[in-house]
Coordinates of C-alpha atoms in Angstrom, one line a residue:
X1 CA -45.5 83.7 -118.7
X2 CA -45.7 87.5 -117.8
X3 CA -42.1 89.1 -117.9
X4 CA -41.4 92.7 -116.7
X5 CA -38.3 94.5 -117.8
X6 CA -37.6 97.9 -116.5
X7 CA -35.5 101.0 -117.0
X8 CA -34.1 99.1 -120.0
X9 CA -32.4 101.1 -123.0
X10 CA -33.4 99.6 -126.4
X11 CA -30.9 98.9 -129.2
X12 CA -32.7 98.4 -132.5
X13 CA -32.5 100.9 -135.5
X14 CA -35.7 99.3 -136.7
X15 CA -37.9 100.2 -133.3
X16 CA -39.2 103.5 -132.7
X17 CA -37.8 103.0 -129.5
X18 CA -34.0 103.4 -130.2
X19 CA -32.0 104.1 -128.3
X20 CA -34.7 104.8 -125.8
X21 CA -35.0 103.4 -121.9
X22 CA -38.2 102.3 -120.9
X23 CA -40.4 99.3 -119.6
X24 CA -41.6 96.5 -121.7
X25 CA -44.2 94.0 -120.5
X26 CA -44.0 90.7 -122.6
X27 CA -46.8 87.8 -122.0
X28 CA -47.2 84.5 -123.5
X29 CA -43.9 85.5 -125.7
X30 CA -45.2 88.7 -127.2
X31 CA -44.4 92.0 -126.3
X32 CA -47.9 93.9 -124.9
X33 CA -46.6 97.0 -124.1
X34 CA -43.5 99.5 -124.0
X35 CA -43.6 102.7 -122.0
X36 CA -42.4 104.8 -119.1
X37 CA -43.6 103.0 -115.5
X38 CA -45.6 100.0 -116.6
X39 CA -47.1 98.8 -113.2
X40 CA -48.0 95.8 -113.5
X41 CA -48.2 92.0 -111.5
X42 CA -45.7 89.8 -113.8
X43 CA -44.6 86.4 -113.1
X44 CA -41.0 87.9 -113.1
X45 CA -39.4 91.3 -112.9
X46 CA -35.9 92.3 -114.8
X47 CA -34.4 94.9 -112.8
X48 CA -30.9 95.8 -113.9
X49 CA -28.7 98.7 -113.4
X50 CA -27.5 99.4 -117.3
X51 CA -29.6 96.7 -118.6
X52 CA -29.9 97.3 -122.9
X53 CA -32.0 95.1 -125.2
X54 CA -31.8 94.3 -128.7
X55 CA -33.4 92.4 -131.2
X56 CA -32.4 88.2 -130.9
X57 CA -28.5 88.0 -132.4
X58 CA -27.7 85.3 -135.0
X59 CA -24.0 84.1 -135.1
X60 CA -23.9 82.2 -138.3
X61 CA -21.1 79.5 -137.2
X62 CA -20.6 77.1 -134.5
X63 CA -20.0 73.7 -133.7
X64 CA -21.3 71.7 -130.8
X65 CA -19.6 68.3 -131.3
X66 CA -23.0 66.5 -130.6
X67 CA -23.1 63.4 -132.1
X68 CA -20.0 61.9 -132.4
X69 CA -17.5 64.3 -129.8
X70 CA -19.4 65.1 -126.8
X71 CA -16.7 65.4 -125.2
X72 CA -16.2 68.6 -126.7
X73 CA -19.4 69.9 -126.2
X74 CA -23.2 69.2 -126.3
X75 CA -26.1 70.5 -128.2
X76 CA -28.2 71.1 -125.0
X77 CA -24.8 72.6 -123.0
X78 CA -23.9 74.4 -126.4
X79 CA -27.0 76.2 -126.6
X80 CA -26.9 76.9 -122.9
X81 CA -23.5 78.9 -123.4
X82 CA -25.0 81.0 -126.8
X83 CA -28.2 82.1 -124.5
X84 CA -26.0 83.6 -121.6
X85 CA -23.8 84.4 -124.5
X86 CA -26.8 86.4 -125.8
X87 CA -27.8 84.6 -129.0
X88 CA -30.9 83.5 -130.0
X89 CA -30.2 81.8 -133.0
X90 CA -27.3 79.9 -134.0
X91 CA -26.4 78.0 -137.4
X92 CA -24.9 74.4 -136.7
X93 CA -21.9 73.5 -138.7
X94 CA -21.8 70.1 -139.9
X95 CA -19.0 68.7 -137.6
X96 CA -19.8 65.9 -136.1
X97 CA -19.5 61.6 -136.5
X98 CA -21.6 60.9 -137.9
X99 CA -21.4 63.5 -140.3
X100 CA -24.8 65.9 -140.8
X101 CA -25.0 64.5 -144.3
X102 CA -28.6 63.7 -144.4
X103 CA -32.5 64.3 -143.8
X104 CA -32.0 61.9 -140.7
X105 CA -29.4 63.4 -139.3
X106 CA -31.0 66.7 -139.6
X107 CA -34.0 65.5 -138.0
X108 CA -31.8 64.4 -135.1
X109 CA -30.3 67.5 -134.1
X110 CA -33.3 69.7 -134.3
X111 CA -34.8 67.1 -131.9
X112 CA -31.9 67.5 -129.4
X113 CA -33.0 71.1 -129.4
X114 CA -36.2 71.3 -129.4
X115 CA -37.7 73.3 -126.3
X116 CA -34.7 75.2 -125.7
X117 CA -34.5 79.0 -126.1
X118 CA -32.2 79.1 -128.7
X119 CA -33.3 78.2 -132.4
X120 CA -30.8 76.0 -133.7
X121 CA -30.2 75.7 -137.3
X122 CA -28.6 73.2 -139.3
X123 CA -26.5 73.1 -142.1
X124 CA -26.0 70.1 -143.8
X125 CA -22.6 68.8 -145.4
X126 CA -22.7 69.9 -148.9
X127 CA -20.9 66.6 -149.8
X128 CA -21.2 62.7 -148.5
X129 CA -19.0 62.8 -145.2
X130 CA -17.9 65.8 -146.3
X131 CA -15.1 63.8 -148.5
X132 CA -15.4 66.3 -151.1
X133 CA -16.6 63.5 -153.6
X134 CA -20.0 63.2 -154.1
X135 CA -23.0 66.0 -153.5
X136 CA -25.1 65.0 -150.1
X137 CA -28.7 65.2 -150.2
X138 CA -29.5 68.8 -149.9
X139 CA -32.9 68.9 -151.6
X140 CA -34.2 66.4 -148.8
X141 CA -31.8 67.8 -146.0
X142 CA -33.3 71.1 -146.8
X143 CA -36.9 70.1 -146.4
X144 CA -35.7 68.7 -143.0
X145 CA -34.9 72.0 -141.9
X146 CA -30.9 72.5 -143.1
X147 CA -30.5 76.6 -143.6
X148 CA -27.4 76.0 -145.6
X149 CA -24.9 73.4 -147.6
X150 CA -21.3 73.5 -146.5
X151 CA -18.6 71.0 -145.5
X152 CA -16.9 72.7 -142.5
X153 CA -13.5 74.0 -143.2
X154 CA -13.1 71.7 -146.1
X155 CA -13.0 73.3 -149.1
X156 CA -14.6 72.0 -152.9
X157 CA -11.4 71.3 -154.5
X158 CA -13.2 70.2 -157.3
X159 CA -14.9 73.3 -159.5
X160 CA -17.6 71.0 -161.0
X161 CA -18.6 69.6 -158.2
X162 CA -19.1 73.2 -157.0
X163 CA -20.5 74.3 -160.4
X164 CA -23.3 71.3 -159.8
X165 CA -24.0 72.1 -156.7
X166 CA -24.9 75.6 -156.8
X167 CA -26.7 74.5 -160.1
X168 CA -29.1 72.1 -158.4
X169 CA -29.5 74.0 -155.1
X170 CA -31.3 76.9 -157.1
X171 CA -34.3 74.3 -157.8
X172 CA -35.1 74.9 -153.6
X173 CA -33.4 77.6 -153.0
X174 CA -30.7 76.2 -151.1
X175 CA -27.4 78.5 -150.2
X176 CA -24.2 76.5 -150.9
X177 CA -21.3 77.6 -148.7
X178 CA -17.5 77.1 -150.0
X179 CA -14.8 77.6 -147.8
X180 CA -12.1 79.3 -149.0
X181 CA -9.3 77.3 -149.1
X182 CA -7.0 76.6 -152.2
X183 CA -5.0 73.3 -150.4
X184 CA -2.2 72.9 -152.9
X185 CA -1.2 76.8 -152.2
X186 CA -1.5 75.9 -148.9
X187 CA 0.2 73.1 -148.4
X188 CA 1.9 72.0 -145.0
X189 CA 1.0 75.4 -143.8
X190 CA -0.1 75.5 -140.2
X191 CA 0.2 79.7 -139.5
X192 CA -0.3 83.3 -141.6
X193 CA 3.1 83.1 -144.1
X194 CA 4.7 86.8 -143.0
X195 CA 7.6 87.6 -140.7
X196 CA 6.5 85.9 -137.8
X197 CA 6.0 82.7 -139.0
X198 CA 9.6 83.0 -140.2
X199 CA 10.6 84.3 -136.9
X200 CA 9.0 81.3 -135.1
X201 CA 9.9 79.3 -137.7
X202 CA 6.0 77.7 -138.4
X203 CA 5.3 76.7 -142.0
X204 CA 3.1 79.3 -143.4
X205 CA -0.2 79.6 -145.4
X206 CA -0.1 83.0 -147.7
X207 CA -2.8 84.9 -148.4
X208 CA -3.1 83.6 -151.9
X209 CA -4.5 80.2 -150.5
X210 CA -7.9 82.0 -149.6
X211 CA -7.5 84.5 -152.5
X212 CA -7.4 81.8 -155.2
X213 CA -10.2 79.7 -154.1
X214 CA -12.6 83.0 -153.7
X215 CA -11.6 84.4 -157.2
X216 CA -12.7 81.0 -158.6
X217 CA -15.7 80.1 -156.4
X218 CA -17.0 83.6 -157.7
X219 CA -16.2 82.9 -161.3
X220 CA -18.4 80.0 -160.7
X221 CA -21.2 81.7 -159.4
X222 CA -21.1 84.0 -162.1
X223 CA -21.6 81.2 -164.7
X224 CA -23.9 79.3 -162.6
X225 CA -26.2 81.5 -161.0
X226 CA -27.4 80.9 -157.5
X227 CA -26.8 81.5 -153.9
X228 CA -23.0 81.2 -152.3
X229 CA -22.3 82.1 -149.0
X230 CA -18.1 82.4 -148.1
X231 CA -17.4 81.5 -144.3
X232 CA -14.6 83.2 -142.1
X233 CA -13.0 85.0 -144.8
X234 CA -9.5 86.7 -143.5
X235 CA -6.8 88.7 -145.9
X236 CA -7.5 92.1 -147.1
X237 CA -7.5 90.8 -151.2
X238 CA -10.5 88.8 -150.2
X239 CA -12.8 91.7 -149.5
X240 CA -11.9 93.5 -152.8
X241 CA -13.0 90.3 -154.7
X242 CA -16.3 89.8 -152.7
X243 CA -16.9 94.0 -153.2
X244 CA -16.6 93.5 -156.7
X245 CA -18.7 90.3 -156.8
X246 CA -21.5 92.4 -155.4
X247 CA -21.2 94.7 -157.5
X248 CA -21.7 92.4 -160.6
X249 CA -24.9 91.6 -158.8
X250 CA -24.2 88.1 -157.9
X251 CA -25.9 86.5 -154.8
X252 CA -22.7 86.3 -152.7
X253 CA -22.7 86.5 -149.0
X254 CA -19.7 86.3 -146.6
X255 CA -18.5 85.8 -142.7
X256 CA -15.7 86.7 -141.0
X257 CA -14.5 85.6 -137.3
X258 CA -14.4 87.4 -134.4
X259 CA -10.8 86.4 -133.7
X260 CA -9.5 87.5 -137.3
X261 CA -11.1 91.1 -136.9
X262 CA -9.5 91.4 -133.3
X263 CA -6.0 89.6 -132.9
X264 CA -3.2 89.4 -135.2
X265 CA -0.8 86.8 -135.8
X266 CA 1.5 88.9 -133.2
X267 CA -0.3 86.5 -130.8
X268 CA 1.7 83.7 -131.7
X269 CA 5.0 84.2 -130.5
X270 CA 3.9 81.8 -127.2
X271 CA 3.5 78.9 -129.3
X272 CA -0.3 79.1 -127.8
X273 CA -2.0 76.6 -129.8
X274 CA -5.3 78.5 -128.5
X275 CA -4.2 81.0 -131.4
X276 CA -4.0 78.4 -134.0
X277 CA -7.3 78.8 -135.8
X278 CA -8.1 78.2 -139.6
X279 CA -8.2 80.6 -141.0
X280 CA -5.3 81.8 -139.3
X281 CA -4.8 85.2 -137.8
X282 CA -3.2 87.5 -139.9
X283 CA -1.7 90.8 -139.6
X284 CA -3.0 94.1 -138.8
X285 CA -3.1 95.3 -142.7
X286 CA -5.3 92.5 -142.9
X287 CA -7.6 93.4 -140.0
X288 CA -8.2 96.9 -140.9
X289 CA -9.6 96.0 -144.0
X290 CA -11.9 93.6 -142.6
X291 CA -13.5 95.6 -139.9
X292 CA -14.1 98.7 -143.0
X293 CA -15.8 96.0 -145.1
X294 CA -17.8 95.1 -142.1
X295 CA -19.1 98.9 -141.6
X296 CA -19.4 98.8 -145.1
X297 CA -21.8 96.4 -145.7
X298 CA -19.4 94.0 -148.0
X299 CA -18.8 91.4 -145.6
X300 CA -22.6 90.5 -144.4
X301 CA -21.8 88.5 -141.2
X302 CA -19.6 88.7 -138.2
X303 CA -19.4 85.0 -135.9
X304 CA -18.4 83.7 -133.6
X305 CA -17.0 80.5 -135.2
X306 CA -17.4 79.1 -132.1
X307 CA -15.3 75.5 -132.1
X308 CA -15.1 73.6 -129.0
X309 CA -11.6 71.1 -128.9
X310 CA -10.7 68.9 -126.2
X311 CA -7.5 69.3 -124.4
X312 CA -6.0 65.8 -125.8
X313 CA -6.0 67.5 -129.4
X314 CA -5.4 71.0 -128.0
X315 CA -2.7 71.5 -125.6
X316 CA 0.1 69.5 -127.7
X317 CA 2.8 70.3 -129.8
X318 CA 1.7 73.2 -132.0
X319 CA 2.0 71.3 -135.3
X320 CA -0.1 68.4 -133.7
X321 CA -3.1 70.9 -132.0
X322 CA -6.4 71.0 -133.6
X323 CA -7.9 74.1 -135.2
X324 CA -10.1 75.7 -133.3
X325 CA -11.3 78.2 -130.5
X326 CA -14.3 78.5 -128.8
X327 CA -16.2 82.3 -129.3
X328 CA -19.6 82.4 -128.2
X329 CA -19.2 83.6 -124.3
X330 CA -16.3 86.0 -125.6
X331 CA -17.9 87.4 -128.9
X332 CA -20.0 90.3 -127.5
X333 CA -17.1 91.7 -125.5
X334 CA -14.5 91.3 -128.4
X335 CA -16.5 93.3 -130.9
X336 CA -16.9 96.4 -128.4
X337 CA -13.3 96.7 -128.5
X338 CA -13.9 97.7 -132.1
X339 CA -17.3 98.8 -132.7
X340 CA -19.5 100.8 -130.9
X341 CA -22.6 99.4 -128.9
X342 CA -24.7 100.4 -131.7
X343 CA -22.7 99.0 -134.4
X344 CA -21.7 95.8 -132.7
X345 CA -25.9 95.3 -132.1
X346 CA -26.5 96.3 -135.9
X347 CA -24.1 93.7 -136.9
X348 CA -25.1 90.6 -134.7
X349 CA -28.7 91.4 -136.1
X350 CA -28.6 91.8 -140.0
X351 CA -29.2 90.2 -142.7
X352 CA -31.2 86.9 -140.7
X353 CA -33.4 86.2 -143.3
X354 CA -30.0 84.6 -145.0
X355 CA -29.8 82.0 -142.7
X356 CA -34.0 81.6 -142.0
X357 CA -33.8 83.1 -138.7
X358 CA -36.8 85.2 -137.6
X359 CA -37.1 88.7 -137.6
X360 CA -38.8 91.1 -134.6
X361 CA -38.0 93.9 -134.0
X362 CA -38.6 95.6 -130.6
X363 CA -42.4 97.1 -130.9
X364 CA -46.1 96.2 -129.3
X365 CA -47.4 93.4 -130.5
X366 CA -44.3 91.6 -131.7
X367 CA -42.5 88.5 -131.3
X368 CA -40.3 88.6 -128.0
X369 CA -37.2 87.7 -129.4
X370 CA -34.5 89.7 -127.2
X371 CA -30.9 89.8 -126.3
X372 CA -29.7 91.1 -122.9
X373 CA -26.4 92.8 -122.3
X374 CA -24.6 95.0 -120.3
X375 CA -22.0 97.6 -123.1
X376 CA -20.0 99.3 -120.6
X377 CA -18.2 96.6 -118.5
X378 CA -14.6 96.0 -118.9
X379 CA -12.7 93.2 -117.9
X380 CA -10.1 90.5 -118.5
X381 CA -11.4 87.5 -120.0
X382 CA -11.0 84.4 -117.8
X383 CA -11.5 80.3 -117.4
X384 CA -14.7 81.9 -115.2
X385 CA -15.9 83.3 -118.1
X386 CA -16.2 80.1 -120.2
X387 CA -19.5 77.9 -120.3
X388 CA -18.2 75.5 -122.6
X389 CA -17.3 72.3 -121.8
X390 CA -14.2 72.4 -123.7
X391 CA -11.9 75.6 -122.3
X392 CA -9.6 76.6 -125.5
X393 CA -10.6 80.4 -125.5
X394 CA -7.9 83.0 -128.1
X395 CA -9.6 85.4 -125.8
X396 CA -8.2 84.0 -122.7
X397 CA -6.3 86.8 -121.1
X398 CA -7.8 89.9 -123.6
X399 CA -9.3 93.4 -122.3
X400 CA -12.8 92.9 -123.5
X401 CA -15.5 95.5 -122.9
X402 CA -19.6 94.5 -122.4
X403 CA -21.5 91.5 -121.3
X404 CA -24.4 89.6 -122.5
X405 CA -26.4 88.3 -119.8
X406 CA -28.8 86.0 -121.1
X407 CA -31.9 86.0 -123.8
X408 CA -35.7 85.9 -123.8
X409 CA -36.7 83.8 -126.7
X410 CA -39.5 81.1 -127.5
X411 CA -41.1 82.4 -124.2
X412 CA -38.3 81.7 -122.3
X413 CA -36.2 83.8 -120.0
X414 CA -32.0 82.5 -119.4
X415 CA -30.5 85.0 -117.6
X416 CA -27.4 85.2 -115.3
X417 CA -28.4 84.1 -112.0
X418 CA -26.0 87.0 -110.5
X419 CA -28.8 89.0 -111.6

């Protein structure tokens, strides 16, 4: 395939062509040329008024449902939704029934998306089930292709186990993930434990929950040694502990969701279980330190935590609803609001190597691995916005500003058809 791109500006600090507009002629997946005017007979011809590229984004947390809850979405629909959501790579949680528990399983999914666009990686419970009992196999999950080792928000109540794990994982190299979770602080606590879960009278979670279980989990990986990674972290006390952490030198890498840099728990007062998520959303004390630890490097990863829930265990009674939100066609948009273009692009495309994504960066000769968007577009985010199968969107309703429009990756172009 010969692809033409015109007039496009380029968004990648490692290119010599930051920040730059000009052509780029890609064939057979490689990028052959970028300049001013290419002329040139292509198979296609990108066009765009606006159009910026970037370097492939990673989002380092979603959940499909394939096998086991289809009917919240598919592998092969799911990774349709990231490419027009403009990722080319996205890390599979373990959520699924069967459970992703094992080399076969691991096997399985990577067949359901082979061919597609978008490089799906695995992680693989980090526990049989993910009951929290006994470790799964990671050494052979991880030869099957399983970036990472987590149970998905479940955390490792018991310390040994988690001492063990991230023990044995250093014999492959295998990062263990630990969500942070302390469930006895927790308790029955559905919402952020502050004034408005008083107010709306919800059984709270405080910030102490997630605090505890970091503070240990990175005692732990002080004795141990090895590789952690800490999903979706959310209170302000969490970044200080993770700072320090790296500090010390310990391999320790963290996440935080879209929805818990951008919304508060403010957003509850409508009893809208679209805003009950785990971690929940806390307050905007919380958020600002969150998005500083994000410019600042201490928290490694933004995502997307992208989790698909029908509408029997959605639109219920809020005590009853599932956790959850779908993020991938709303992610781009939501971090504009914070960050600019530059910083948001910078953020969706660092620190892959973590995860066993690819790295190529926009120059001749190169991999074409690219992300299409349009930064200066604002708009409400609607139902017609959603490519998921399942439609419980927090962002339903938000300003957002910018629009990913598709991906060329694996020699493949997605791209909105309005275009």
């Amino acid at each position: 395939m010969k692809l033409l791109i015109k007039s496009a500006t380029i968004v990648d600090k490692q290119s010599d062509y930051h920040l730059k507009q000009a052509d780029i002629l890609i064939q057979d997946g490689i990028i052959k040329k970028i300049g001013n005017a290419i002329e040139v007979e292509a198979d296609k011809e990108i066009n765009i008024k606006g159009l910026h590229v970037s370097q492939g984004w990673l989002d380092t947390s979603v959940s499909f449902g394939e096998p086991g809850y289809e009917e919240r979405e598919t592998i092969e629909n799911g990774l349709r939704t990231a490419a027009f959501s403009g990722f080319t790579d996205v890390v599979l949680n373990a959520q699924s029934k069967p459970t992703i528990d094992n080399s076969s399983t691991i096997y399985s999914v990577k067949a359901k998306a082979q061919g597609n666009a978008v490089n799906l990686l695995p992680t693989g419970t980090l526990t049989v089930a993910s009951k929290g009992v006994d470790l799964a196999e990671l050494y052979d999950m991880g030869n099957a292709g399983a970036v990472s080792f987590g149970d998905y928000k479940k955390p490792v109540s018991n310390p040994n186990l988690l001492k063990i794990a991230l023990q044995y994982a250093q014999n492959f190299g295998g990062l263990v993930q630990s969500f942070p979770l302390e469930k006895r602080i927790a308790g029955k606590g559905i919402v952020n434990e502050h004034h408005n879960s008083t107010l709306l009278g919800l059984k709270g979670i405080p910030n102490l929950a997630e605090d505890l279980q970091i503070a240990r989990d990175l005692y732990l990986l002080e004795y141990t040694g090895g590789k952690l990674h800490i999903p979706t972290i959310s209170t302000e006390k969490s970044v200080a502990l993770i700072k320090e952490a790296k500090k010390k030198g310990l391999d320790i890498t963290c996440s935080v969701a879209i929805h818990n840099l951008v919304l508060t728990d403010d957003l509850l007062s409508e009893f809208d279980t679209r805003a009950k998520v785990m971690p929940p959303l806390r307050t905007k004390k919380d958020t600002k330190a969150l998005i500083k630890a994000l410019k600042d490097g201490v928290i490694d990863f933004v995502t997307s935590d992208h989790d698909p829930i029908d509408i029997e265990n959605k639109k219920v009674e809020f005590d009853n609803a599932n956790y959850g939100s779908i993020g991938l066609e709303s992610a781009f948009g939501a971090l504009q609001t914070i960050f600019s273009t530059e910083e948001t692009v910078a953020i969706l495309t660092r620190d892959k190597e973590r995860f066993k994504a690819e790295i190529s960066t926009l120059a001749e000769q190169k991999l074409a691995k690219l992300s299409f968007f349009l930064p200066e577009e604002k708009y409400t985010f609607e139902k017609s916005d959603i490519l998921s199968i399942s439609q419980n969107s927090i962002f339903l309703g938000q300003q957002l500003k910018g629009k990913a429009i598709g991906i060329f990756n694996n020699n493949q172009l997605i791209i909105s058809e309005e275009f």
